[in-house]
PDB file of C-alpha atoms in Angstrom:
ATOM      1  CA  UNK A 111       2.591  -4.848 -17.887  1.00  0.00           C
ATOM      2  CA  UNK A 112       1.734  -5.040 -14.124  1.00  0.00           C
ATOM      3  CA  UNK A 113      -1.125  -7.597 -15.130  1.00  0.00           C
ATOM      4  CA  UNK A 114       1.478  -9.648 -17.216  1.00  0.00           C
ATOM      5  CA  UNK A 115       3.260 -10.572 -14.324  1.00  0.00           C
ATOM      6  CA  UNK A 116       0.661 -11.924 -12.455  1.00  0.00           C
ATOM      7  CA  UNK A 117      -0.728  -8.777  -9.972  1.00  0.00           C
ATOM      8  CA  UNK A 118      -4.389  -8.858 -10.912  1.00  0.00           C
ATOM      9  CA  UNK A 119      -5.628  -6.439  -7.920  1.00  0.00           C
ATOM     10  CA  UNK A 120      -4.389  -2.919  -6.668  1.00  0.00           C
ATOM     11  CA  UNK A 121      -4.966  -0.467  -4.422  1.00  0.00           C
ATOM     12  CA  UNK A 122      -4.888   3.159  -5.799  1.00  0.00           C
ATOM     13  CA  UNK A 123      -4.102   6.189  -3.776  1.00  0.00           C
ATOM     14  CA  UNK A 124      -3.967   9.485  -4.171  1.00  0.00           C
ATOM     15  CA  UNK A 125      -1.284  11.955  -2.828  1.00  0.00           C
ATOM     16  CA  UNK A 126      -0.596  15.276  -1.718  1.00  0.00           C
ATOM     17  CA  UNK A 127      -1.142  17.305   1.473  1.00  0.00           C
ATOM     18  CA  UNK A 128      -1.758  16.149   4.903  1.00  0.00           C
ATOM     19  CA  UNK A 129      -5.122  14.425   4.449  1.00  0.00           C
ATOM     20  CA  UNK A 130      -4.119  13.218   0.302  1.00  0.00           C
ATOM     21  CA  UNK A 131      -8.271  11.560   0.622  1.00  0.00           C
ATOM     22  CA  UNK A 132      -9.396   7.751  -0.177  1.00  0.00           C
ATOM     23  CA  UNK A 133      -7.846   4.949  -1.713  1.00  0.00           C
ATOM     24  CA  UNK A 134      -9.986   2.138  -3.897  1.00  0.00           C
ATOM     25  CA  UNK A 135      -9.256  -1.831  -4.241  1.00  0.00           C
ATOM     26  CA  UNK A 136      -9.593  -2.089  -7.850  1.00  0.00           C
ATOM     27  CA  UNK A 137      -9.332  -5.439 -10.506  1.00  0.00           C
ATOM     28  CA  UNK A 138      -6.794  -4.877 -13.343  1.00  0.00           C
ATOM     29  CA  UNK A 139      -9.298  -5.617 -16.164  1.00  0.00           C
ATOM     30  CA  UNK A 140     -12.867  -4.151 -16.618  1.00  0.00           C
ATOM     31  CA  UNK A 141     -14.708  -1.394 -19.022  1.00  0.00           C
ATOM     32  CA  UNK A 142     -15.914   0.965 -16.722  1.00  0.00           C
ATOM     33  CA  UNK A 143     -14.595   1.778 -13.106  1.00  0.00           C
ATOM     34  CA  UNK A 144     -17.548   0.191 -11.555  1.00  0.00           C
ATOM     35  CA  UNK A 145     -16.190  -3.023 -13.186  1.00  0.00           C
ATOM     36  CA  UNK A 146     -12.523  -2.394 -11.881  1.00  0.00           C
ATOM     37  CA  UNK A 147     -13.614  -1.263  -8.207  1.00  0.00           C
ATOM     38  CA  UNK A 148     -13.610  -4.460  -6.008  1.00  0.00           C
ATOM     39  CA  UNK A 149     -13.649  -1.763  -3.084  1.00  0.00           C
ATOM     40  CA  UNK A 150     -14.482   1.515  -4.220  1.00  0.00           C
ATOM     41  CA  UNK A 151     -13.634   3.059  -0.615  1.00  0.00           C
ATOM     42  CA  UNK A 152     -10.956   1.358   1.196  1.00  0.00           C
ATOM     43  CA  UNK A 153      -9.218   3.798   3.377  1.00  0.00           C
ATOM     44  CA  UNK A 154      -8.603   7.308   3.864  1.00  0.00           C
ATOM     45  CA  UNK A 155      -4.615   8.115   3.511  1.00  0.00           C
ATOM     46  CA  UNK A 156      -2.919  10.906   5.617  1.00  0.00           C
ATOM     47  CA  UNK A 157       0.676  11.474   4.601  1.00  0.00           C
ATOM     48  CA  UNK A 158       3.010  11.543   7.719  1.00  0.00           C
ATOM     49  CA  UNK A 159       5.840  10.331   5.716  1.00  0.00           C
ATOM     50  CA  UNK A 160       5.948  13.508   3.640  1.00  0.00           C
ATOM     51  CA  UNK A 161       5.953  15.813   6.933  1.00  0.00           C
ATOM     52  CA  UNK A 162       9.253  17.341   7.931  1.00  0.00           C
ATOM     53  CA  UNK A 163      11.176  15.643   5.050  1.00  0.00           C
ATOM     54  CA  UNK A 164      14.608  16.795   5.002  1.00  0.00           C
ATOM     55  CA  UNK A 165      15.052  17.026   8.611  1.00  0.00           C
ATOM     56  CA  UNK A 166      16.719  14.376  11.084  1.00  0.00           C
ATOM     57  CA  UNK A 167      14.595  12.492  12.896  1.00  0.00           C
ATOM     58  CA  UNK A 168      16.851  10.303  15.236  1.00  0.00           C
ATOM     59  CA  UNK A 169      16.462  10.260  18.876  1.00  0.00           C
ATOM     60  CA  UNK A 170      17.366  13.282  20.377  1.00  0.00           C
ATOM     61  CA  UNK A 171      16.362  15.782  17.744  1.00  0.00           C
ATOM     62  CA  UNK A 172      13.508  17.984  19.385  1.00  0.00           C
ATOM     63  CA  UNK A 173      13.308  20.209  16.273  1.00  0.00           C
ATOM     64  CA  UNK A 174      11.243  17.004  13.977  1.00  0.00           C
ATOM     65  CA  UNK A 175       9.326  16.377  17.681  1.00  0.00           C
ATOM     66  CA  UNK A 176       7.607  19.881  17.682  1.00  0.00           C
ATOM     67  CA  UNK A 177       6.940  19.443  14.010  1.00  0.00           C
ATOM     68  CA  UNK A 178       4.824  16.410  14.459  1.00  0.00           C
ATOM     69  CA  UNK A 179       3.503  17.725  17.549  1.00  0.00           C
ATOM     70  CA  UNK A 180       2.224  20.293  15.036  1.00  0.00           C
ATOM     71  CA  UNK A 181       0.979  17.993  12.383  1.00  0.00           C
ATOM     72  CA  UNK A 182      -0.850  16.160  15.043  1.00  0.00           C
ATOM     73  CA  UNK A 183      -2.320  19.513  16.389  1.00  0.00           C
ATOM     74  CA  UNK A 184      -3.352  20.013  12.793  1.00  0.00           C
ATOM     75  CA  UNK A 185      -5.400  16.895  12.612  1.00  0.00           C
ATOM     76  CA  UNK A 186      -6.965  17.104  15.668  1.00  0.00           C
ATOM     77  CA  UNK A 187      -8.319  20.530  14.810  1.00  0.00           C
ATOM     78  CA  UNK A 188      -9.701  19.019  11.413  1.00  0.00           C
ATOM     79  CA  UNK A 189     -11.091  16.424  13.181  1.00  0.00           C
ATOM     80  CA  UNK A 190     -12.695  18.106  15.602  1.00  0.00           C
ATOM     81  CA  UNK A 191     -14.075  20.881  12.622  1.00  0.00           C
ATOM     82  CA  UNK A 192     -16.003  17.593  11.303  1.00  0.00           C
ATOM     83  CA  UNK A 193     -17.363  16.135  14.028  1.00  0.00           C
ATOM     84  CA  UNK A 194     -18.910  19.667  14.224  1.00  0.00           C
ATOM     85  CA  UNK A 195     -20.016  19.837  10.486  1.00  0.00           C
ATOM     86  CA  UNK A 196     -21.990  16.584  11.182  1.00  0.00           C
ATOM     87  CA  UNK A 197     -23.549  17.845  14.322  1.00  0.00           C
ATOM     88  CA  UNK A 198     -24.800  20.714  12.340  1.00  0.00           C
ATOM     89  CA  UNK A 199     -25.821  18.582   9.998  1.00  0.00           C
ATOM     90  CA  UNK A 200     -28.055  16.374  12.257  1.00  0.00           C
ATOM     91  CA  UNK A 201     -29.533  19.471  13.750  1.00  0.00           C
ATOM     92  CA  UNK A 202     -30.018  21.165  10.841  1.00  0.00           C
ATOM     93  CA  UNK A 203     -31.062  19.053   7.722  1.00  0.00           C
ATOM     94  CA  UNK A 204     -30.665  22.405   5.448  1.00  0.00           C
ATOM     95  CA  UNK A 205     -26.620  23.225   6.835  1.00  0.00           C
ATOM     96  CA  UNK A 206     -24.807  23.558   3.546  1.00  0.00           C
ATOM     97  CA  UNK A 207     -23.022  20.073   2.334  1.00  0.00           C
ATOM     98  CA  UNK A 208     -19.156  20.446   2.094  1.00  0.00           C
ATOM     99  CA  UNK A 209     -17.797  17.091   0.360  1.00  0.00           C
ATOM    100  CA  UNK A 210     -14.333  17.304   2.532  1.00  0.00           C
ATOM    101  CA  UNK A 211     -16.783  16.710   5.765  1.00  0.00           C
ATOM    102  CA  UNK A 212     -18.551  14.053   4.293  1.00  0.00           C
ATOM    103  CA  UNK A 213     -15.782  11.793   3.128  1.00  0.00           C
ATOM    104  CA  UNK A 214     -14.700  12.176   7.207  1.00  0.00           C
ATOM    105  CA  UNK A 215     -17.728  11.154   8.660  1.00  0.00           C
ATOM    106  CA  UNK A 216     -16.805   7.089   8.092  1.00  0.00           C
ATOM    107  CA  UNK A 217     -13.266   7.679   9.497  1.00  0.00           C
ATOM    108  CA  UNK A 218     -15.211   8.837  12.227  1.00  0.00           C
ATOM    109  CA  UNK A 219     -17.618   6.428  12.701  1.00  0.00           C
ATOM    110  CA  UNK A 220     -15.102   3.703  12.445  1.00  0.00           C
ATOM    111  CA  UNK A 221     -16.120   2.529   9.217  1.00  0.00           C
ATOM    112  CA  UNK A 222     -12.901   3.518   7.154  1.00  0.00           C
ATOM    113  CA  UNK A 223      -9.434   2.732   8.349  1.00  0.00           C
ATOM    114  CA  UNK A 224      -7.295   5.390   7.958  1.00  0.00           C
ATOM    115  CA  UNK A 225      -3.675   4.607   6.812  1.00  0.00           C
ATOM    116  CA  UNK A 226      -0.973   6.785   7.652  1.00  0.00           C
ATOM    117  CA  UNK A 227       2.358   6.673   5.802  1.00  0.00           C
ATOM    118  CA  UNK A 228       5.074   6.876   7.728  1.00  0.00           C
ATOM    119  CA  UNK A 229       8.615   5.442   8.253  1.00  0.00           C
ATOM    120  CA  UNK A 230      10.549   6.980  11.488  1.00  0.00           C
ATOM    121  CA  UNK A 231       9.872   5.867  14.647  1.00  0.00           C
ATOM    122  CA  UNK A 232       8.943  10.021  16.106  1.00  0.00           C
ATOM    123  CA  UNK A 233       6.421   9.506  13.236  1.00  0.00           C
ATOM    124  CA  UNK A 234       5.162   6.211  14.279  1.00  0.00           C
ATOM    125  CA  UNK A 235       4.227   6.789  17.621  1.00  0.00           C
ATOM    126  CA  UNK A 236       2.843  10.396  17.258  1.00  0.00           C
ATOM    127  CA  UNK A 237       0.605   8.588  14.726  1.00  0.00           C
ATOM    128  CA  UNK A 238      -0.376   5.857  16.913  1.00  0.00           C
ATOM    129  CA  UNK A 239      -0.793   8.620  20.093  1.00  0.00           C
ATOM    130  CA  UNK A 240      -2.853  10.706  17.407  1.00  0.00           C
ATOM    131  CA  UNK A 241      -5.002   8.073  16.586  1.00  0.00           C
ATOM    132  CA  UNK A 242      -5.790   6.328  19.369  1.00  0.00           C
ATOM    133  CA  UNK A 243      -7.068   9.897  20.969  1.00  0.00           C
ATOM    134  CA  UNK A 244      -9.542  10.249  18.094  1.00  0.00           C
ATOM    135  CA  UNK A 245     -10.341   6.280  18.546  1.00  0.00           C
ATOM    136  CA  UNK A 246     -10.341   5.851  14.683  1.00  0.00           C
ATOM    137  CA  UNK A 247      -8.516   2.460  12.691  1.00  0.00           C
ATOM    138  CA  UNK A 248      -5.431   2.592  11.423  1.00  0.00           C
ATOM    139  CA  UNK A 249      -2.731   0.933   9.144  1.00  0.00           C
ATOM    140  CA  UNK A 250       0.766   1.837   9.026  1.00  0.00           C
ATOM    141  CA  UNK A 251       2.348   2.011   5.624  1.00  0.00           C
ATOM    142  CA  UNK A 252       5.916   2.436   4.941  1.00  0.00           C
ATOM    143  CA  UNK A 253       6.833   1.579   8.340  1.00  0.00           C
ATOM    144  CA  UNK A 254      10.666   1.457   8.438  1.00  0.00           C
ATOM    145  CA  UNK A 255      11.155   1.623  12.287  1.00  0.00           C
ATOM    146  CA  UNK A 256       7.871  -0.087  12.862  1.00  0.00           C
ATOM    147  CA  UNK A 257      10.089  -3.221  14.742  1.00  0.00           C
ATOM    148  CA  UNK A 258      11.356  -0.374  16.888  1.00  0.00           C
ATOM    149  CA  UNK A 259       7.993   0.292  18.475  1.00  0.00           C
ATOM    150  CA  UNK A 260       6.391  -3.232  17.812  1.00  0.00           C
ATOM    151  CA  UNK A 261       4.905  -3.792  21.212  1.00  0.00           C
ATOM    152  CA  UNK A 262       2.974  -0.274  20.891  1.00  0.00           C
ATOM    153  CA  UNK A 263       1.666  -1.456  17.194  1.00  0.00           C
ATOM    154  CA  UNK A 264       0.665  -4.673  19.085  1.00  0.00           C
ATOM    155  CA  UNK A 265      -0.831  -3.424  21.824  1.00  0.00           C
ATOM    156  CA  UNK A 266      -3.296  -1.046  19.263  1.00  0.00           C
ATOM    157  CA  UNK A 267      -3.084  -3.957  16.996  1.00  0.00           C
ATOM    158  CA  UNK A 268      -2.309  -2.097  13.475  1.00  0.00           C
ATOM    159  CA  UNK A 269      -0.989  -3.936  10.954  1.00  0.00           C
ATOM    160  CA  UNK A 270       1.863  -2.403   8.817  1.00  0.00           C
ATOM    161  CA  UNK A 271       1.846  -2.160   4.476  1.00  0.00           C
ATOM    162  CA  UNK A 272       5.354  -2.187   3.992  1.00  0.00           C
ATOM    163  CA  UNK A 273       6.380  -0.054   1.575  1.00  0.00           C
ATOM    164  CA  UNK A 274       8.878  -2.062  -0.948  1.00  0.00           C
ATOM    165  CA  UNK A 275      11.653  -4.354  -0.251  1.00  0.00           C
ATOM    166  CA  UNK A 276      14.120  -2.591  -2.213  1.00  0.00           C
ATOM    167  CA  UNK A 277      15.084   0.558  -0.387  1.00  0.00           C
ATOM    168  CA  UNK A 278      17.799   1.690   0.284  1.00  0.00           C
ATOM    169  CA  UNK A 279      18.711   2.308   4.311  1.00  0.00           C
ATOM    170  CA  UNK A 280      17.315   5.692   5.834  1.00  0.00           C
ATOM    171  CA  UNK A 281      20.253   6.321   7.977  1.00  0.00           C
ATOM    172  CA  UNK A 282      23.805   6.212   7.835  1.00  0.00           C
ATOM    173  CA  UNK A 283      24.090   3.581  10.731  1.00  0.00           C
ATOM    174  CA  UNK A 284      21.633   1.433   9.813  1.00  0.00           C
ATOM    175  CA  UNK A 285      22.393  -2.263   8.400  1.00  0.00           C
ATOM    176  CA  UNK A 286      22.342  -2.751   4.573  1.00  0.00           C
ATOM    177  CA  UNK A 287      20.197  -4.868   4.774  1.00  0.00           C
ATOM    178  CA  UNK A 288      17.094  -3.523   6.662  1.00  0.00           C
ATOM    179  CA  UNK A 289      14.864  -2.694   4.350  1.00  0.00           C
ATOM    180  CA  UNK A 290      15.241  -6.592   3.015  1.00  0.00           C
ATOM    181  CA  UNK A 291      14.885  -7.800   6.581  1.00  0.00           C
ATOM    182  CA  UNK A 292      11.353  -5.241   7.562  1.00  0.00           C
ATOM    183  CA  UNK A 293       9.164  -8.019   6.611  1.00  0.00           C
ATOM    184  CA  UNK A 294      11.682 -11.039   8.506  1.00  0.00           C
ATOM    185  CA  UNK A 295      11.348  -8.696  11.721  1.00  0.00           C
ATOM    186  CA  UNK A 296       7.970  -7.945  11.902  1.00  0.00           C
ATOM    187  CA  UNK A 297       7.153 -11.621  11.203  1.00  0.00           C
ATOM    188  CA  UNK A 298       9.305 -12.269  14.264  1.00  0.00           C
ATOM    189  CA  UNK A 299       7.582  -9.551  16.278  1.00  0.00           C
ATOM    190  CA  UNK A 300       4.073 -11.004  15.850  1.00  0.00           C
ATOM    191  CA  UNK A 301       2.742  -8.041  13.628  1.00  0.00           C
ATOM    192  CA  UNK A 302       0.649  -8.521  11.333  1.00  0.00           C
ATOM    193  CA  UNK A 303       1.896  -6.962   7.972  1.00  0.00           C
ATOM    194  CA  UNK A 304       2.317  -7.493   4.222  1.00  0.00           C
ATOM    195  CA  UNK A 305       4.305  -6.094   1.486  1.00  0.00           C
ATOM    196  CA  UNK A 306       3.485  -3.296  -1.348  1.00  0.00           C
ATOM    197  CA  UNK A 307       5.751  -2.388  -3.889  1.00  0.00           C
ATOM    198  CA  UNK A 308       5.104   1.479  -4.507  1.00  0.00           C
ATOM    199  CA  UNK A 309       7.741   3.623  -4.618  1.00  0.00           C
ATOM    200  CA  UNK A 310       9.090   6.699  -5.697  1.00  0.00           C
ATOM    201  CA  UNK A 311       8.881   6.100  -9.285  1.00  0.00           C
ATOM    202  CA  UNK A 312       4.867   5.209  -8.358  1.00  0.00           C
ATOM    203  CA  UNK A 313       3.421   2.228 -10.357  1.00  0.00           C
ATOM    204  CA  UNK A 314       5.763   1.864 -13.616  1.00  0.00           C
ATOM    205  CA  UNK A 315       7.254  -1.112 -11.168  1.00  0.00           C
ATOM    206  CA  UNK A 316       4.426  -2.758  -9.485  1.00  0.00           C
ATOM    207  CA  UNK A 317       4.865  -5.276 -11.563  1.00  0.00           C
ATOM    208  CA  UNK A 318       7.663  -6.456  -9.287  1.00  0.00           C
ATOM    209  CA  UNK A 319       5.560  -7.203  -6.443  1.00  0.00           C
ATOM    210  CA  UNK A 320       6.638 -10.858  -6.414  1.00  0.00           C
ATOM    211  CA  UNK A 321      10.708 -10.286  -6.427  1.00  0.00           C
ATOM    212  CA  UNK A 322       9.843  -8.011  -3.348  1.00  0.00           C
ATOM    213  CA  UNK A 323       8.323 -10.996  -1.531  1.00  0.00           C
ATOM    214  CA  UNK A 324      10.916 -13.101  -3.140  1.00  0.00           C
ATOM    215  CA  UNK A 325      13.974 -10.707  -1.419  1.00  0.00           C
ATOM    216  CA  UNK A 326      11.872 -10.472   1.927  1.00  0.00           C
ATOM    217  CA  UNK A 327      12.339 -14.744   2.264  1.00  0.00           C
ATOM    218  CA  UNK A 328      16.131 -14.494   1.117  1.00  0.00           C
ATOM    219  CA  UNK A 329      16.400 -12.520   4.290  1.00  0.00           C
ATOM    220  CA  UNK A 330      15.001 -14.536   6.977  1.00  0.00           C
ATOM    221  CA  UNK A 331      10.774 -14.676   6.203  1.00  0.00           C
ATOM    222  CA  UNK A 332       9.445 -17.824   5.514  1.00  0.00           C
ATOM    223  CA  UNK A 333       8.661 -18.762   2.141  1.00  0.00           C
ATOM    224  CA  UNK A 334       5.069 -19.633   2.550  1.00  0.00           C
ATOM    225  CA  UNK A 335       4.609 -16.256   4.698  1.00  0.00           C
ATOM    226  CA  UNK A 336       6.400 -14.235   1.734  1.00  0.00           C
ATOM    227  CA  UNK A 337       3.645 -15.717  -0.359  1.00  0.00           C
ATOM    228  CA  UNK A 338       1.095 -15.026   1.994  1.00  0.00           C
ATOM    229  CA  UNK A 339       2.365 -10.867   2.591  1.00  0.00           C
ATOM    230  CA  UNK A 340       1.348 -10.343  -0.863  1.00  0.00           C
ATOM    231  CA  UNK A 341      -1.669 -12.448  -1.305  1.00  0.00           C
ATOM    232  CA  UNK A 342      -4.246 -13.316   1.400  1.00  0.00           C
ATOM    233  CA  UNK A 343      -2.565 -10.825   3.824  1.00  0.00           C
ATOM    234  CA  UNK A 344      -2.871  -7.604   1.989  1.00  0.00           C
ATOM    235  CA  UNK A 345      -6.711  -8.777   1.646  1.00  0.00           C
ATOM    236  CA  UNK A 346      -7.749  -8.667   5.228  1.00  0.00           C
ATOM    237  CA  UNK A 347      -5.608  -5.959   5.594  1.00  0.00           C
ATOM    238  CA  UNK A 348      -7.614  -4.085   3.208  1.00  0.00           C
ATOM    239  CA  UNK A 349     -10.794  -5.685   4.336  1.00  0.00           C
ATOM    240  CA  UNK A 350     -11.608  -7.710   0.962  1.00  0.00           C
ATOM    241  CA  UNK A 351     -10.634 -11.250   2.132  1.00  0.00           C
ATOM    242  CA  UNK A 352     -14.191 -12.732   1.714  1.00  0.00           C
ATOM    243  CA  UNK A 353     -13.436 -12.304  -1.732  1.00  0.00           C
ATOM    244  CA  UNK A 354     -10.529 -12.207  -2.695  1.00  0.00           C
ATOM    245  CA  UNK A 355      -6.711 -13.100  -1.193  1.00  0.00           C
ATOM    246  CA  UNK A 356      -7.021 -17.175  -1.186  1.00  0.00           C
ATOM    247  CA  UNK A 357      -8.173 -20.090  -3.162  1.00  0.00           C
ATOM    248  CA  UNK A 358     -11.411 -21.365  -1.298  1.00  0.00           C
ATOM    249  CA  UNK A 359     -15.127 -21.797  -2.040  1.00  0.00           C
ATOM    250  CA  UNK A 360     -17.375 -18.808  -2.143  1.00  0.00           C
ATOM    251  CA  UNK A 361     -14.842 -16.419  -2.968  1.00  0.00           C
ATOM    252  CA  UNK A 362     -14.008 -14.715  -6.764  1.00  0.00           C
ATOM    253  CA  UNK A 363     -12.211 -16.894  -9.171  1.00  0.00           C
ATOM    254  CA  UNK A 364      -8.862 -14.479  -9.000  1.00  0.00           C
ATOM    255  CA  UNK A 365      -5.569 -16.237 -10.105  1.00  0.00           C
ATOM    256  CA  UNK A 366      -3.013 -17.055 -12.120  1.00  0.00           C
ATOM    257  CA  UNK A 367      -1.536 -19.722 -13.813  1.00  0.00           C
ATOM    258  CA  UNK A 368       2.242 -19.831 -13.667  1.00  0.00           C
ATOM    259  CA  UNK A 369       5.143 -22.268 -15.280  1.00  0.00           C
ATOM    260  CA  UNK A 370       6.855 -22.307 -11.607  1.00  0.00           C
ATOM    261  CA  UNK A 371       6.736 -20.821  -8.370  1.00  0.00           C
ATOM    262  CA  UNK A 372       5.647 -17.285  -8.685  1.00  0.00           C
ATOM    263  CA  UNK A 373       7.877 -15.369  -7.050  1.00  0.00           C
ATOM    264  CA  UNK A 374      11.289 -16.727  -9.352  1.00  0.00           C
ATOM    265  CA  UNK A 375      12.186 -14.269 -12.084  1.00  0.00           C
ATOM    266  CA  UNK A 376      12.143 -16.606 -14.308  1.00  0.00           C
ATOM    267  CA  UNK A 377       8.460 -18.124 -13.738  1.00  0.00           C
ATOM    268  CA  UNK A 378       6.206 -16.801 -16.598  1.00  0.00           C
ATOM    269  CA  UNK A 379       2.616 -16.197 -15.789  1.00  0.00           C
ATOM    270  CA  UNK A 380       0.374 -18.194 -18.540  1.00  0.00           C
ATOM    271  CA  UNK A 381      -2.466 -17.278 -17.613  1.00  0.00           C
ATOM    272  CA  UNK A 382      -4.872 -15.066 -15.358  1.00  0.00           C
ATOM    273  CA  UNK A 383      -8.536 -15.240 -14.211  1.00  0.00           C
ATOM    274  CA  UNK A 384     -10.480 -12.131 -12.397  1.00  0.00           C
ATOM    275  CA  UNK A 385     -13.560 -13.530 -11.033  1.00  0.00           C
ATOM    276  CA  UNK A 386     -13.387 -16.276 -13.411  1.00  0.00           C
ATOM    277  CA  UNK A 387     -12.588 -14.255 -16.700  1.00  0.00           C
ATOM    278  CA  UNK A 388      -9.778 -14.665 -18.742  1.00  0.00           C
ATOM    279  CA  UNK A 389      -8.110 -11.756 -18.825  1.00  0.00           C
ATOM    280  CA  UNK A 390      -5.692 -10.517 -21.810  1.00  0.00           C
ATOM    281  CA  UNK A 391      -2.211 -10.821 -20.732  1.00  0.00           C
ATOM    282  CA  UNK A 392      -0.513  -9.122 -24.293  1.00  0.00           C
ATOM    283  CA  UNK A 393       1.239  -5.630 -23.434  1.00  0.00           C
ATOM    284  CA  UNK A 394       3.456  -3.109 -24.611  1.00  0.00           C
ATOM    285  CA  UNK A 395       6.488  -5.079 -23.539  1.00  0.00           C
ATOM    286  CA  UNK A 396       5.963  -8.508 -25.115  1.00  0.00           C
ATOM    287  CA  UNK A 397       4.935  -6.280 -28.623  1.00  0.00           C
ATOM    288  CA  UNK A 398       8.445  -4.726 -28.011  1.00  0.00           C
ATOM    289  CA  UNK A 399       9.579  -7.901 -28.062  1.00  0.00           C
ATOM    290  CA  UNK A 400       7.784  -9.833 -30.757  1.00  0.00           C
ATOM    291  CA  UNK A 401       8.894  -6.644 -32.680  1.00  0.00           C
ATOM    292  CA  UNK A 402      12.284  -6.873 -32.583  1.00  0.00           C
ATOM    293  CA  UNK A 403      12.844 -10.456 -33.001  1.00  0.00           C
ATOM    294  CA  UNK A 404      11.425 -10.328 -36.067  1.00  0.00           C
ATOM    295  CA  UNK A 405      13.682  -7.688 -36.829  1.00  0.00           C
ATOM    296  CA  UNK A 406      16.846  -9.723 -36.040  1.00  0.00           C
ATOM    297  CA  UNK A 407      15.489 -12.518 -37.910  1.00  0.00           C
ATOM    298  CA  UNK A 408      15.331 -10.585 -40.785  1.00  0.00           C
ATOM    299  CA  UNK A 409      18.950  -9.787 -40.568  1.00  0.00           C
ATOM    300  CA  UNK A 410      20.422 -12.866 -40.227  1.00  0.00           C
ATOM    301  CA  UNK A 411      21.911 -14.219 -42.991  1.00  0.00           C
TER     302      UNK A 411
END
């Protein structure tokens, strides 16, 4: 279904706990996972959004404050635990593996970005503080209040995944209309950014991707930047634009071929290409559909 509608590439995370592990840039069409991976490690995930849920986290509150301090304190201590595991391990080619040390060790050495998911602006910075002591690359996702603190995500240059258009606001006083507006305002703020469409109900809607880009310009982003947030900018984000992300020589033949502009509800996707096949675009949905008009047709008169 996702594939029908013209999203041909995804990244796949897993969650759960503070440090939920790595994510993978995989196609949508292949017979064996080394056939779907495009990027079988892409980034290490720590879940700051999921800390201190159920508390309030505006300005003010110390009680959320100590709690990240905490979570923070946490990290560090992990950190530091496998900096020493691979000390050990040079010194001593016979110290016992232990897999959760090893899939560290690139975080560490600045190979892997890590992304941390997080919305409120306490979360933000202690993030940002957090990573910039342990000098280790980061991308925001979710990133709610990320216009809040845009000249500290600037000045660390991390780029923000937003996490969906359609939310609803986190606070009472905020503006209906700021989760449509995130991508608008970080545009405006010179950060760079581009635009997921998880959510809570995981990837049964990914497939709306486009209408997410498609809100983000009715409220203020330029069309050709809407296009870009889920296209070519989620690529370098995720490090794969040399192959992916844009139409240009030397890179995979990925793409679609649409009846209009693809972000408009009613543009159909005719046909789609991952690095130059032709991929099936049939799915449950359109054999739903097919189904039941015959049906209808058969009781017509």
């Amino acid at each position: 279904v996702t594939r029908s509608n013209g999203v041909l590439l995804a990244l796949t995370a897993p969650h759960g706990g503070l440090i939920a592990g790595k994510s993978a840039v995989i196609q949508l069409d292949g017979w064996t996972w080394e056939d779907m991976a495009l990027l079988p490690a892409a980034a290490m995930h720590l879940e700051w959004l999921r800390v201190g849920r159920g508390h309030n986290f505006d300005d003010g509150d110390d009680g959320p404050a100590m709690l990240h301090d905490e979570v923070a304190t946490k990290l560090r201590q992990t950190f530091a635990d496998a900096r020493a595991y691979a000390a050990s391990r040079k010194a001593d080619p016979e110290y016992p593996l232990d897999a959760r040390w090893e899939a560290l060790q690139p975080v560490l050495a600045g190979k892997l970005p890590v992304v941390i998911h997080a919305d409120e602006l306490i979360a933000i910075q202690a993030a940002v503080a957090f990573a910039d002591q342990e000098k280790v690359k980061v991308i925001l996702h979710g990133g709610y209040d990320a216009p809040l603190c845009a000249p500290l995500l600037k000045k660390h240059n991390i780029p923000v995944v937003v996490a969906g258009v359609y939310r609803l606001p986190r606070r009472r006083g905020d503006d209906y209309d700021a989760s449509y507006s995130l991508p608008a305002r970080l545009h405006e703020a010179g950060i760079k950014f581009c635009i997921s469409s998880a959510g809570r109900f995981g990837a049964s809607n990914v497939r709306n991707l486009p209408y997410h880009a498609a809100t983000a310009a009715a409220y203020g982003l330029p069309a050709d930047e809407a296009l870009r947030s889920i296209t070519l900018s989620q690529a370098e984000i995720l490090g794969v634009a040399d192959r992916v992300g844009s139409l240009a020589a030397g890179k995979d033949a990925t793409l679609i071929i649409t009846t209009g502009d693809p972000l408009e509800t009613p543009t159909q996707v005719t046909a789609a290409y991952i690095q130059g096949r032709q991929v099936d675009l049939t799915d449950r949905h359109k054999r739903l559909w097919k189904k039941y008009e015959e049906k209808y047709k058969r009781q017509q008169p």
